[in-house]
Amino acid sequence: MALEKTTASDYIQIDKNYLSRITLRKQILSTHPQTVLGANTCVQPAVNELYVWLMTTYLPTRFPLLFTLNTEKQTLHNTSNDDTYPLDPPSSPLETLRILGTALEDDFLFLHPSDDGDGYALQGFVTCFPSGFDTSKKLGLNVREIHAPVPGYREKLETGMDRFFERLEVGRWVKRVNWSITTHDRLFAAFGNHLYEGETPEPEDIDIPNVRLPPFLSLLSLTSPAHHPKPLNPNPTNTQSLQTHLRSERQILHRLPHSKAIVFSFKTYLYPISEIKNEGLGEELAVAVDGLRGGSVEGMWFYKRGVVWGEGVKAFLRS
C-alpha cells in the first residue's frame, strides 16, 4: 500500500484553495446529499469522537488564526468565512458529518469491525470529492467488498489490508498518496473515472489547459508503486473538449482512541497535465503511465481508463 508514517499535526492541511473548495462542498452537500453523506446508527460514537477532537482541540490549536474558540457560546468560529460550528455534535450523525464536510475540504470515512468478524466495514462517510465511485452504495460493505471491482485487489492486497487494519494501533498515523489521470476537472466525480468489465470505452477529445497551479507533490510519489498516471489524445475529434488533469489524493489512516473506529480521510488535488510537463516532470509521468499498462496487475490499464487517454497523454508529455 506504500504507506509511510506521519503525525497528528500533519492531519489537516489548508492552502489557498480552501475557501473556494468549502464553497463548492456546500453546493455539493446541498445538491447531492444522498450520494456524499451516509451513516449507520453504530457509527455515531466514532463520528462524535472525531468531531469533538477536531472542533475543540485540533483546529483551534493547529490553525489558531483561522479557527477561534468561543467558550461562552460553545462554538468554533471560522474567521475566513464567518461560519460558526457548535462544539457539541448534533444528535444526528448525518448532521455532524455535514458540518465536518463544510468546515474542512478533507473527506472522511469511518470503518468499524464487521458484525460477522470478517474485516472492517464502512459505517459512515462524508465524501464530497469522490473519484469514480458512489460512496452511498458502499455503506455497510466490508473493505473486501468495496474493493471487489479493483483489478488484483483480492490476489495482491486483500490479506495485507485486512492484517493492516487489525494491527493499526491508537496513536499510529499513516499516509499514502494515490494518483490518476482524469479527462475533466470535476472534483465531485462519483461516476465515470473508471471502466468496468463489460463496458465499452467511448472516444473523448482531450484539452490540456495551460493553468498555473502550485505544486503539491515533489513527484517522488510518482515513482511509488501506489501511483499510476494516465495520458490524452493530442488530436481531438471535435466531439467534446475536456480538461486533462493529474488527480491526487493525500490519504491518512488512524484509529480513534475511544470508539476504536478507523478513520480514513483524504484531501484531493488537481493539476493540469500541462503543469506537470512545465515542471519538467513529463517524462517521469510518461514512464509511470507505461508502468500502468505493462504492470503486473492485469486489467488495471482498462480500469483506470488508460485505453481512453493513455497514448495521447504520453505523446503530449514527451512532445
mmCIF file of C-alpha atoms in Angstrom:
data_model
loop_
_atom_site.group_PDB
_atom_site.id
_atom_site.type_symbol
_atom_site.label_atom_id
_atom_site.label_comp_id
_atom_site.label_asym_id
_atom_site.label_seq_id
_atom_site.Cartn_x
_atom_site.Cartn_y
_atom_site.Cartn_z
ATOM 1 C CA MET A 1 0.000 0.000 0.000
ATOM 2 C CA ALA A 2 3.105 2.248 0.045
ATOM 3 C CA LEU A 3 2.311 3.633 3.483
ATOM 4 C CA GLU A 4 4.554 5.994 5.401
ATOM 5 C CA LYS A 5 4.426 7.252 8.965
ATOM 6 C CA THR A 6 3.007 10.660 9.750
ATOM 7 C CA THR A 7 1.801 12.559 12.816
ATOM 8 C CA ALA A 8 -1.410 14.118 14.052
ATOM 9 C CA SER A 9 -0.022 17.602 13.390
ATOM 10 C CA ASP A 10 0.110 16.682 9.691
ATOM 11 C CA TYR A 11 -3.515 15.518 9.646
ATOM 12 C CA ILE A 12 -5.206 18.554 8.108
ATOM 13 C CA GLN A 13 -3.595 20.823 5.520
ATOM 14 C CA ILE A 14 -5.124 24.128 4.475
ATOM 15 C CA ASP A 15 -3.995 26.075 1.417
ATOM 16 C CA LYS A 16 -5.095 28.979 -0.774
ATOM 17 C CA ASN A 17 -7.849 26.858 -2.365
ATOM 18 C CA TYR A 18 -9.587 26.394 0.985
ATOM 19 C CA LEU A 19 -12.397 28.930 0.643
ATOM 20 C CA SER A 20 -13.328 28.014 -2.931
ATOM 21 C CA ARG A 21 -13.314 24.331 -2.027
ATOM 22 C CA ILE A 22 -15.515 24.905 1.022
ATOM 23 C CA THR A 23 -17.982 26.853 -1.117
ATOM 24 C CA LEU A 24 -18.058 24.004 -3.616
ATOM 25 C CA ARG A 25 -18.531 21.428 -0.875
ATOM 26 C CA LYS A 26 -21.548 23.301 0.475
ATOM 27 C CA GLN A 27 -23.085 23.244 -3.011
ATOM 28 C CA ILE A 28 -22.412 19.518 -3.394
ATOM 29 C CA LEU A 29 -23.853 18.722 0.039
ATOM 30 C CA SER A 30 -26.969 20.652 -0.949
ATOM 31 C CA THR A 31 -27.436 19.071 -4.393
ATOM 32 C CA HIS A 32 -26.154 15.515 -3.776
ATOM 33 C CA PRO A 33 -26.744 14.771 -0.071
ATOM 34 C CA GLN A 34 -27.706 11.124 -0.575
ATOM 35 C CA THR A 35 -24.514 10.459 -2.530
ATOM 36 C CA VAL A 36 -21.983 12.263 -0.329
ATOM 37 C CA LEU A 37 -23.407 11.668 3.159
ATOM 38 C CA GLY A 38 -24.170 8.379 4.878
ATOM 39 C CA ALA A 39 -24.229 6.914 8.374
ATOM 40 C CA ASN A 40 -25.434 3.775 10.088
ATOM 41 C CA THR A 41 -26.530 4.117 13.714
ATOM 42 C CA CYS A 42 -23.467 2.325 15.076
ATOM 43 C CA VAL A 43 -21.081 4.987 13.759
ATOM 44 C CA GLN A 44 -22.375 7.874 15.884
ATOM 45 C CA PRO A 45 -19.861 7.460 18.763
ATOM 46 C CA ALA A 46 -16.945 7.474 16.302
ATOM 47 C CA VAL A 47 -18.276 10.462 14.352
ATOM 48 C CA ASN A 48 -18.843 12.383 17.579
ATOM 49 C CA GLU A 49 -15.390 11.496 18.870
ATOM 50 C CA LEU A 50 -13.620 12.817 15.782
ATOM 51 C CA TYR A 51 -15.843 15.899 15.644
ATOM 52 C CA VAL A 52 -15.254 16.924 19.259
ATOM 53 C CA TRP A 53 -11.484 16.457 18.968
ATOM 54 C CA LEU A 54 -11.301 18.476 15.743
ATOM 55 C CA MET A 55 -13.552 21.302 16.893
ATOM 56 C CA THR A 56 -12.362 21.730 20.477
ATOM 57 C CA THR A 57 -8.689 20.784 20.253
ATOM 58 C CA TYR A 58 -7.104 20.185 16.877
ATOM 59 C CA LEU A 59 -8.383 23.014 14.670
ATOM 60 C CA PRO A 60 -8.091 25.917 17.157
ATOM 61 C CA THR A 61 -4.632 24.674 18.184
ATOM 62 C CA ARG A 62 -3.268 23.860 14.735
ATOM 63 C CA PHE A 63 -4.816 26.873 12.950
ATOM 64 C CA PRO A 64 -5.441 29.497 15.677
ATOM 65 C CA LEU A 65 -5.845 32.397 13.229
ATOM 66 C CA LEU A 66 -8.419 30.543 11.148
ATOM 67 C CA PHE A 67 -10.419 28.780 13.873
ATOM 68 C CA THR A 68 -11.144 30.547 17.174
ATOM 69 C CA LEU A 69 -12.952 29.133 20.183
ATOM 70 C CA ASN A 70 -15.810 30.968 21.852
ATOM 71 C CA THR A 71 -16.201 29.157 25.153
ATOM 72 C CA GLU A 72 -19.074 31.381 26.239
ATOM 73 C CA LYS A 73 -21.172 30.485 23.195
ATOM 74 C CA GLN A 74 -19.652 26.998 22.927
ATOM 75 C CA THR A 75 -18.833 27.494 19.261
ATOM 76 C CA LEU A 76 -15.851 27.451 16.933
ATOM 77 C CA HIS A 77 -15.605 30.475 14.649
ATOM 78 C CA ASN A 78 -14.168 30.247 11.136
ATOM 79 C CA THR A 79 -12.569 33.637 10.527
ATOM 80 C CA SER A 80 -12.217 33.081 6.780
ATOM 81 C CA ASN A 81 -15.950 32.920 6.020
ATOM 82 C CA ASP A 82 -17.601 33.803 9.354
ATOM 83 C CA ASP A 83 -19.139 30.338 9.762
ATOM 84 C CA THR A 84 -19.648 29.027 13.271
ATOM 85 C CA TYR A 85 -19.791 25.396 14.377
ATOM 86 C CA PRO A 86 -21.190 24.016 17.647
ATOM 87 C CA LEU A 87 -18.593 22.418 19.908
ATOM 88 C CA ASP A 88 -21.059 19.701 20.856
ATOM 89 C CA PRO A 89 -22.014 17.416 17.963
ATOM 90 C CA PRO A 90 -25.643 17.395 16.816
ATOM 91 C CA SER A 91 -27.894 14.489 17.757
ATOM 92 C CA SER A 92 -27.803 13.161 14.172
ATOM 93 C CA PRO A 93 -24.533 11.698 12.852
ATOM 94 C CA LEU A 94 -25.544 12.831 9.364
ATOM 95 C CA GLU A 95 -25.723 16.426 10.533
ATOM 96 C CA THR A 96 -22.379 16.056 12.324
ATOM 97 C CA LEU A 97 -20.814 14.734 9.134
ATOM 98 C CA ARG A 98 -22.395 17.548 7.147
ATOM 99 C CA ILE A 99 -20.748 20.133 9.416
ATOM 100 C CA LEU A 100 -17.384 18.418 9.021
ATOM 101 C CA GLY A 101 -17.925 18.472 5.273
ATOM 102 C CA THR A 102 -18.487 22.232 5.267
ATOM 103 C CA ALA A 103 -15.657 23.083 7.686
ATOM 104 C CA LEU A 104 -12.858 21.094 6.039
ATOM 105 C CA GLU A 105 -12.065 20.056 2.481
ATOM 106 C CA ASP A 106 -10.947 16.600 3.574
ATOM 107 C CA ASP A 107 -13.340 13.708 3.102
ATOM 108 C CA PHE A 108 -13.844 11.234 5.965
ATOM 109 C CA LEU A 109 -14.827 7.569 6.011
ATOM 110 C CA PHE A 110 -15.388 5.575 9.213
ATOM 111 C CA LEU A 111 -14.566 1.857 9.401
ATOM 112 C CA HIS A 112 -15.833 -0.495 12.112
ATOM 113 C CA PRO A 113 -15.134 -4.191 12.639
ATOM 114 C CA SER A 114 -17.715 -6.155 10.640
ATOM 115 C CA ASP A 115 -20.532 -7.727 12.617
ATOM 116 C CA ASP A 116 -19.506 -11.158 11.337
ATOM 117 C CA GLY A 117 -15.867 -10.595 12.276
ATOM 118 C CA ASP A 118 -14.804 -10.558 8.625
ATOM 119 C CA GLY A 119 -12.592 -7.486 8.431
ATOM 120 C CA TYR A 120 -13.777 -3.882 8.609
ATOM 121 C CA ALA A 121 -16.913 -2.297 7.163
ATOM 122 C CA LEU A 122 -17.776 1.257 6.095
ATOM 123 C CA GLN A 123 -20.357 2.634 8.540
ATOM 124 C CA GLY A 124 -20.267 6.378 7.911
ATOM 125 C CA PHE A 125 -18.872 8.926 5.466
ATOM 126 C CA VAL A 126 -18.808 12.428 4.082
ATOM 127 C CA THR A 127 -17.183 12.345 0.645
ATOM 128 C CA CYS A 128 -17.823 15.456 -1.417
ATOM 129 C CA PHE A 129 -14.947 14.687 -3.796
ATOM 130 C CA PRO A 130 -15.305 11.004 -4.730
ATOM 131 C CA SER A 131 -13.302 9.744 -7.687
ATOM 132 C CA GLY A 132 -15.235 7.228 -9.742
ATOM 133 C CA PHE A 133 -17.407 5.716 -7.020
ATOM 134 C CA ASP A 134 -20.742 6.388 -5.349
ATOM 135 C CA THR A 135 -19.916 6.048 -1.650
ATOM 136 C CA SER A 136 -23.570 5.627 -0.721
ATOM 137 C CA LYS A 137 -23.548 2.247 -2.462
ATOM 138 C CA LYS A 138 -20.594 1.160 -0.287
ATOM 139 C CA LEU A 139 -22.208 1.870 3.096
ATOM 140 C CA GLY A 140 -22.270 -1.284 5.229
ATOM 141 C CA LEU A 141 -19.923 -3.227 2.959
ATOM 142 C CA ASN A 142 -16.612 -4.543 4.226
ATOM 143 C CA VAL A 143 -13.336 -3.382 2.742
ATOM 144 C CA ARG A 144 -13.034 -6.540 0.650
ATOM 145 C CA GLU A 145 -16.443 -5.989 -0.943
ATOM 146 C CA ILE A 146 -15.772 -2.290 -1.544
ATOM 147 C CA HIS A 147 -12.595 -3.125 -3.469
ATOM 148 C CA ALA A 148 -14.063 -6.048 -5.400
ATOM 149 C CA PRO A 149 -14.041 -4.131 -8.751
ATOM 150 C CA VAL A 150 -10.362 -3.205 -8.373
ATOM 151 C CA PRO A 151 -8.169 -5.487 -10.523
ATOM 152 C CA GLY A 152 -5.697 -7.529 -8.489
ATOM 153 C CA TYR A 153 -7.039 -6.468 -5.095
ATOM 154 C CA ARG A 154 -8.067 -9.934 -3.993
ATOM 155 C CA GLU A 155 -4.858 -11.583 -5.164
ATOM 156 C CA LYS A 156 -2.329 -8.952 -4.106
ATOM 157 C CA LEU A 157 -3.760 -6.657 -1.438
ATOM 158 C CA GLU A 158 -6.682 -8.230 0.399
ATOM 159 C CA THR A 159 -4.756 -10.215 3.013
ATOM 160 C CA GLY A 160 -2.310 -7.401 3.686
ATOM 161 C CA MET A 161 -5.092 -4.829 4.049
ATOM 162 C CA ASP A 162 -7.023 -6.996 6.493
ATOM 163 C CA ARG A 163 -3.886 -7.534 8.552
ATOM 164 C CA PHE A 164 -3.017 -3.833 8.498
ATOM 165 C CA PHE A 165 -6.438 -2.724 9.752
ATOM 166 C CA GLU A 166 -6.367 -5.308 12.519
ATOM 167 C CA ARG A 167 -2.920 -4.191 13.705
ATOM 168 C CA LEU A 168 -3.355 -0.419 13.403
ATOM 169 C CA GLU A 169 -2.783 0.929 16.915
ATOM 170 C CA VAL A 170 -4.147 4.044 18.560
ATOM 171 C CA GLY A 171 -1.581 6.809 18.148
ATOM 172 C CA ARG A 172 -0.164 5.470 14.900
ATOM 173 C CA TRP A 173 -0.830 7.699 11.899
ATOM 174 C CA VAL A 174 -0.016 6.596 8.356
ATOM 175 C CA LYS A 175 -0.426 8.255 4.975
ATOM 176 C CA ARG A 176 -0.138 7.453 1.312
ATOM 177 C CA VAL A 177 -0.640 9.292 -1.967
ATOM 178 C CA ASN A 178 -2.524 7.844 -4.905
ATOM 179 C CA TRP A 179 -2.944 9.426 -8.297
ATOM 180 C CA SER A 180 -4.690 9.052 -11.600
ATOM 181 C CA ILE A 181 -5.441 10.976 -14.764
ATOM 182 C CA THR A 182 -8.878 12.437 -15.394
ATOM 183 C CA THR A 183 -10.202 13.957 -18.605
ATOM 184 C CA HIS A 184 -12.149 16.616 -16.703
ATOM 185 C CA ASP A 185 -11.653 18.992 -13.791
ATOM 186 C CA ARG A 186 -14.636 17.945 -11.675
ATOM 187 C CA LEU A 187 -13.870 17.343 -8.008
ATOM 188 C CA PHE A 188 -17.245 15.682 -7.484
ATOM 189 C CA ALA A 189 -16.799 12.665 -9.739
ATOM 190 C CA ALA A 190 -18.960 9.900 -8.333
ATOM 191 C CA PHE A 191 -19.199 8.360 -11.794
ATOM 192 C CA GLY A 192 -17.025 7.994 -14.875
ATOM 193 C CA ASN A 193 -13.439 7.839 -13.631
ATOM 194 C CA HIS A 194 -13.229 4.042 -14.023
ATOM 195 C CA LEU A 195 -14.112 1.414 -16.590
ATOM 196 C CA TYR A 196 -15.547 -1.935 -15.574
ATOM 197 C CA GLU A 197 -15.673 -5.320 -17.226
ATOM 198 C CA GLY A 198 -18.255 -5.360 -19.995
ATOM 199 C CA GLU A 199 -18.208 -1.593 -20.550
ATOM 200 C CA THR A 200 -17.154 -0.114 -23.876
ATOM 201 C CA PRO A 201 -14.916 2.959 -23.684
ATOM 202 C CA GLU A 202 -16.058 5.896 -25.780
ATOM 203 C CA PRO A 203 -13.523 8.166 -27.520
ATOM 204 C CA GLU A 204 -13.019 11.566 -25.936
ATOM 205 C CA ASP A 205 -11.419 14.785 -27.051
ATOM 206 C CA ILE A 206 -8.899 15.954 -24.519
ATOM 207 C CA ASP A 207 -7.890 19.531 -23.887
ATOM 208 C CA ILE A 208 -4.713 20.305 -21.944
ATOM 209 C CA PRO A 209 -5.047 23.762 -20.404
ATOM 210 C CA ASN A 210 -2.076 25.939 -19.501
ATOM 211 C CA VAL A 211 -3.260 26.722 -15.991
ATOM 212 C CA ARG A 212 -0.612 27.507 -13.403
ATOM 213 C CA LEU A 213 -1.111 25.805 -10.025
ATOM 214 C CA PRO A 214 1.294 25.485 -7.097
ATOM 215 C CA PRO A 215 2.998 22.088 -6.929
ATOM 216 C CA PHE A 216 1.704 19.652 -4.327
ATOM 217 C CA LEU A 217 3.964 16.689 -4.847
ATOM 218 C CA SER A 218 7.684 16.522 -5.339
ATOM 219 C CA LEU A 219 6.629 13.839 -7.807
ATOM 220 C CA LEU A 220 8.822 11.400 -5.944
ATOM 221 C CA SER A 221 5.406 9.971 -5.216
ATOM 222 C CA LEU A 222 5.015 9.240 -8.923
ATOM 223 C CA THR A 223 7.730 6.618 -8.647
ATOM 224 C CA SER A 224 5.907 4.814 -5.862
ATOM 225 C CA PRO A 225 4.136 1.557 -6.703
ATOM 226 C CA ALA A 226 0.992 3.074 -5.223
ATOM 227 C CA HIS A 227 0.688 5.533 -8.096
ATOM 228 C CA HIS A 228 -0.147 5.021 -11.733
ATOM 229 C CA PRO A 229 -0.973 8.006 -14.019
ATOM 230 C CA LYS A 230 -2.570 8.221 -17.461
ATOM 231 C CA PRO A 231 -2.466 10.160 -20.874
ATOM 232 C CA LEU A 232 -4.532 12.040 -23.535
ATOM 233 C CA ASN A 233 -5.373 12.305 -27.226
ATOM 234 C CA PRO A 234 -3.298 15.060 -28.909
ATOM 235 C CA ASN A 235 -5.621 15.079 -31.916
ATOM 236 C CA PRO A 236 -9.179 15.870 -30.747
ATOM 237 C CA THR A 237 -12.084 14.800 -32.902
ATOM 238 C CA ASN A 238 -14.219 17.851 -32.049
ATOM 239 C CA THR A 239 -16.845 15.808 -30.226
ATOM 240 C CA GLN A 240 -16.165 17.312 -26.807
ATOM 241 C CA SER A 241 -13.385 19.379 -25.268
ATOM 242 C CA LEU A 242 -12.230 18.096 -21.884
ATOM 243 C CA GLN A 243 -9.593 19.196 -19.414
ATOM 244 C CA THR A 244 -6.973 16.603 -18.580
ATOM 245 C CA HIS A 245 -5.594 16.620 -15.061
ATOM 246 C CA LEU A 246 -3.435 14.679 -12.686
ATOM 247 C CA ARG A 247 -5.711 13.877 -9.754
ATOM 248 C CA SER A 248 -4.055 13.032 -6.458
ATOM 249 C CA GLU A 249 -5.374 12.081 -3.046
ATOM 250 C CA ARG A 250 -3.419 12.601 0.150
ATOM 251 C CA GLN A 251 -4.824 9.803 2.305
ATOM 252 C CA ILE A 252 -4.417 9.363 6.080
ATOM 253 C CA LEU A 253 -5.462 6.466 8.324
ATOM 254 C CA HIS A 254 -5.637 6.404 12.116
ATOM 255 C CA ARG A 255 -7.593 4.712 14.891
ATOM 256 C CA LEU A 256 -9.738 6.713 17.309
ATOM 257 C CA PRO A 257 -8.739 6.118 20.937
ATOM 258 C CA HIS A 258 -12.192 5.646 22.494
ATOM 259 C CA SER A 259 -14.513 4.153 19.867
ATOM 260 C CA LYS A 260 -11.570 2.297 18.275
ATOM 261 C CA ALA A 261 -13.019 3.001 14.833
ATOM 262 C CA ILE A 262 -10.589 3.578 11.954
ATOM 263 C CA VAL A 263 -10.865 6.901 10.143
ATOM 264 C CA PHE A 264 -9.780 7.051 6.518
ATOM 265 C CA SER A 265 -9.525 10.614 5.245
ATOM 266 C CA PHE A 266 -8.325 12.113 2.005
ATOM 267 C CA LYS A 267 -7.698 15.537 0.524
ATOM 268 C CA THR A 268 -7.950 15.824 -3.256
ATOM 269 C CA TYR A 269 -5.629 17.805 -5.518
ATOM 270 C CA LEU A 270 -6.000 18.536 -9.238
ATOM 271 C CA TYR A 271 -3.141 19.626 -11.516
ATOM 272 C CA PRO A 272 -3.375 20.276 -15.260
ATOM 273 C CA ILE A 273 -1.179 17.877 -17.218
ATOM 274 C CA SER A 274 0.478 20.912 -18.760
ATOM 275 C CA GLU A 275 1.665 21.902 -15.284
ATOM 276 C CA ILE A 276 3.392 18.541 -14.827
ATOM 277 C CA LYS A 277 5.154 18.969 -18.148
ATOM 278 C CA ASN A 278 6.130 22.566 -17.412
ATOM 279 C CA GLU A 279 7.670 21.458 -14.126
ATOM 280 C CA GLY A 280 9.997 19.198 -16.097
ATOM 281 C CA LEU A 281 8.320 16.005 -14.908
ATOM 282 C CA GLY A 282 6.680 14.957 -18.156
ATOM 283 C CA GLU A 283 8.967 12.021 -18.821
ATOM 284 C CA GLU A 284 8.633 10.754 -15.269
ATOM 285 C CA LEU A 285 4.869 10.731 -15.550
ATOM 286 C CA ALA A 286 5.004 9.159 -19.021
ATOM 287 C CA VAL A 287 7.190 6.348 -17.658
ATOM 288 C CA ALA A 288 4.674 5.787 -14.890
ATOM 289 C CA VAL A 289 1.909 5.575 -17.484
ATOM 290 C CA ASP A 290 3.924 2.922 -19.311
ATOM 291 C CA GLY A 291 4.233 1.102 -15.999
ATOM 292 C CA LEU A 292 0.482 1.122 -15.582
ATOM 293 C CA ARG A 293 -0.028 -0.556 -18.935
ATOM 294 C CA GLY A 294 2.779 -3.068 -18.553
ATOM 295 C CA GLY A 295 2.374 -3.683 -14.840
ATOM 296 C CA SER A 296 1.757 -6.953 -13.067
ATOM 297 C CA VAL A 297 -1.948 -6.292 -12.421
ATOM 298 C CA GLU A 298 -3.930 -7.414 -15.447
ATOM 299 C CA GLY A 299 -6.898 -5.177 -16.141
ATOM 300 C CA MET A 300 -5.596 -2.073 -14.338
ATOM 301 C CA TRP A 301 -4.966 -0.224 -17.615
ATOM 302 C CA PHE A 302 -8.607 -0.680 -18.614
ATOM 303 C CA TYR A 303 -9.933 0.020 -15.104
ATOM 304 C CA LYS A 304 -8.010 3.301 -14.937
ATOM 305 C CA ARG A 305 -9.335 4.268 -18.394
ATOM 306 C CA GLY A 306 -5.882 4.190 -19.936
ATOM 307 C CA VAL A 307 -7.477 2.916 -23.123
ATOM 308 C CA VAL A 308 -9.177 6.305 -23.437
ATOM 309 C CA TRP A 309 -6.357 8.732 -22.687
ATOM 310 C CA GLY A 310 -3.183 6.670 -22.473
ATOM 311 C CA GLU A 311 -1.317 7.138 -25.717
ATOM 312 C CA GLY A 312 -2.376 10.755 -26.138
ATOM 313 C CA VAL A 313 -1.151 11.784 -22.681
ATOM 314 C CA LYS A 314 2.211 10.136 -23.208
ATOM 315 C CA ALA A 315 2.577 11.807 -26.587
ATOM 316 C CA PHE A 316 1.899 15.220 -25.066
ATOM 317 C CA LEU A 317 4.225 14.680 -22.101
ATOM 318 C CA ARG A 318 7.061 13.646 -24.417
ATOM 319 C CA SER A 319 6.461 16.298 -27.069
#
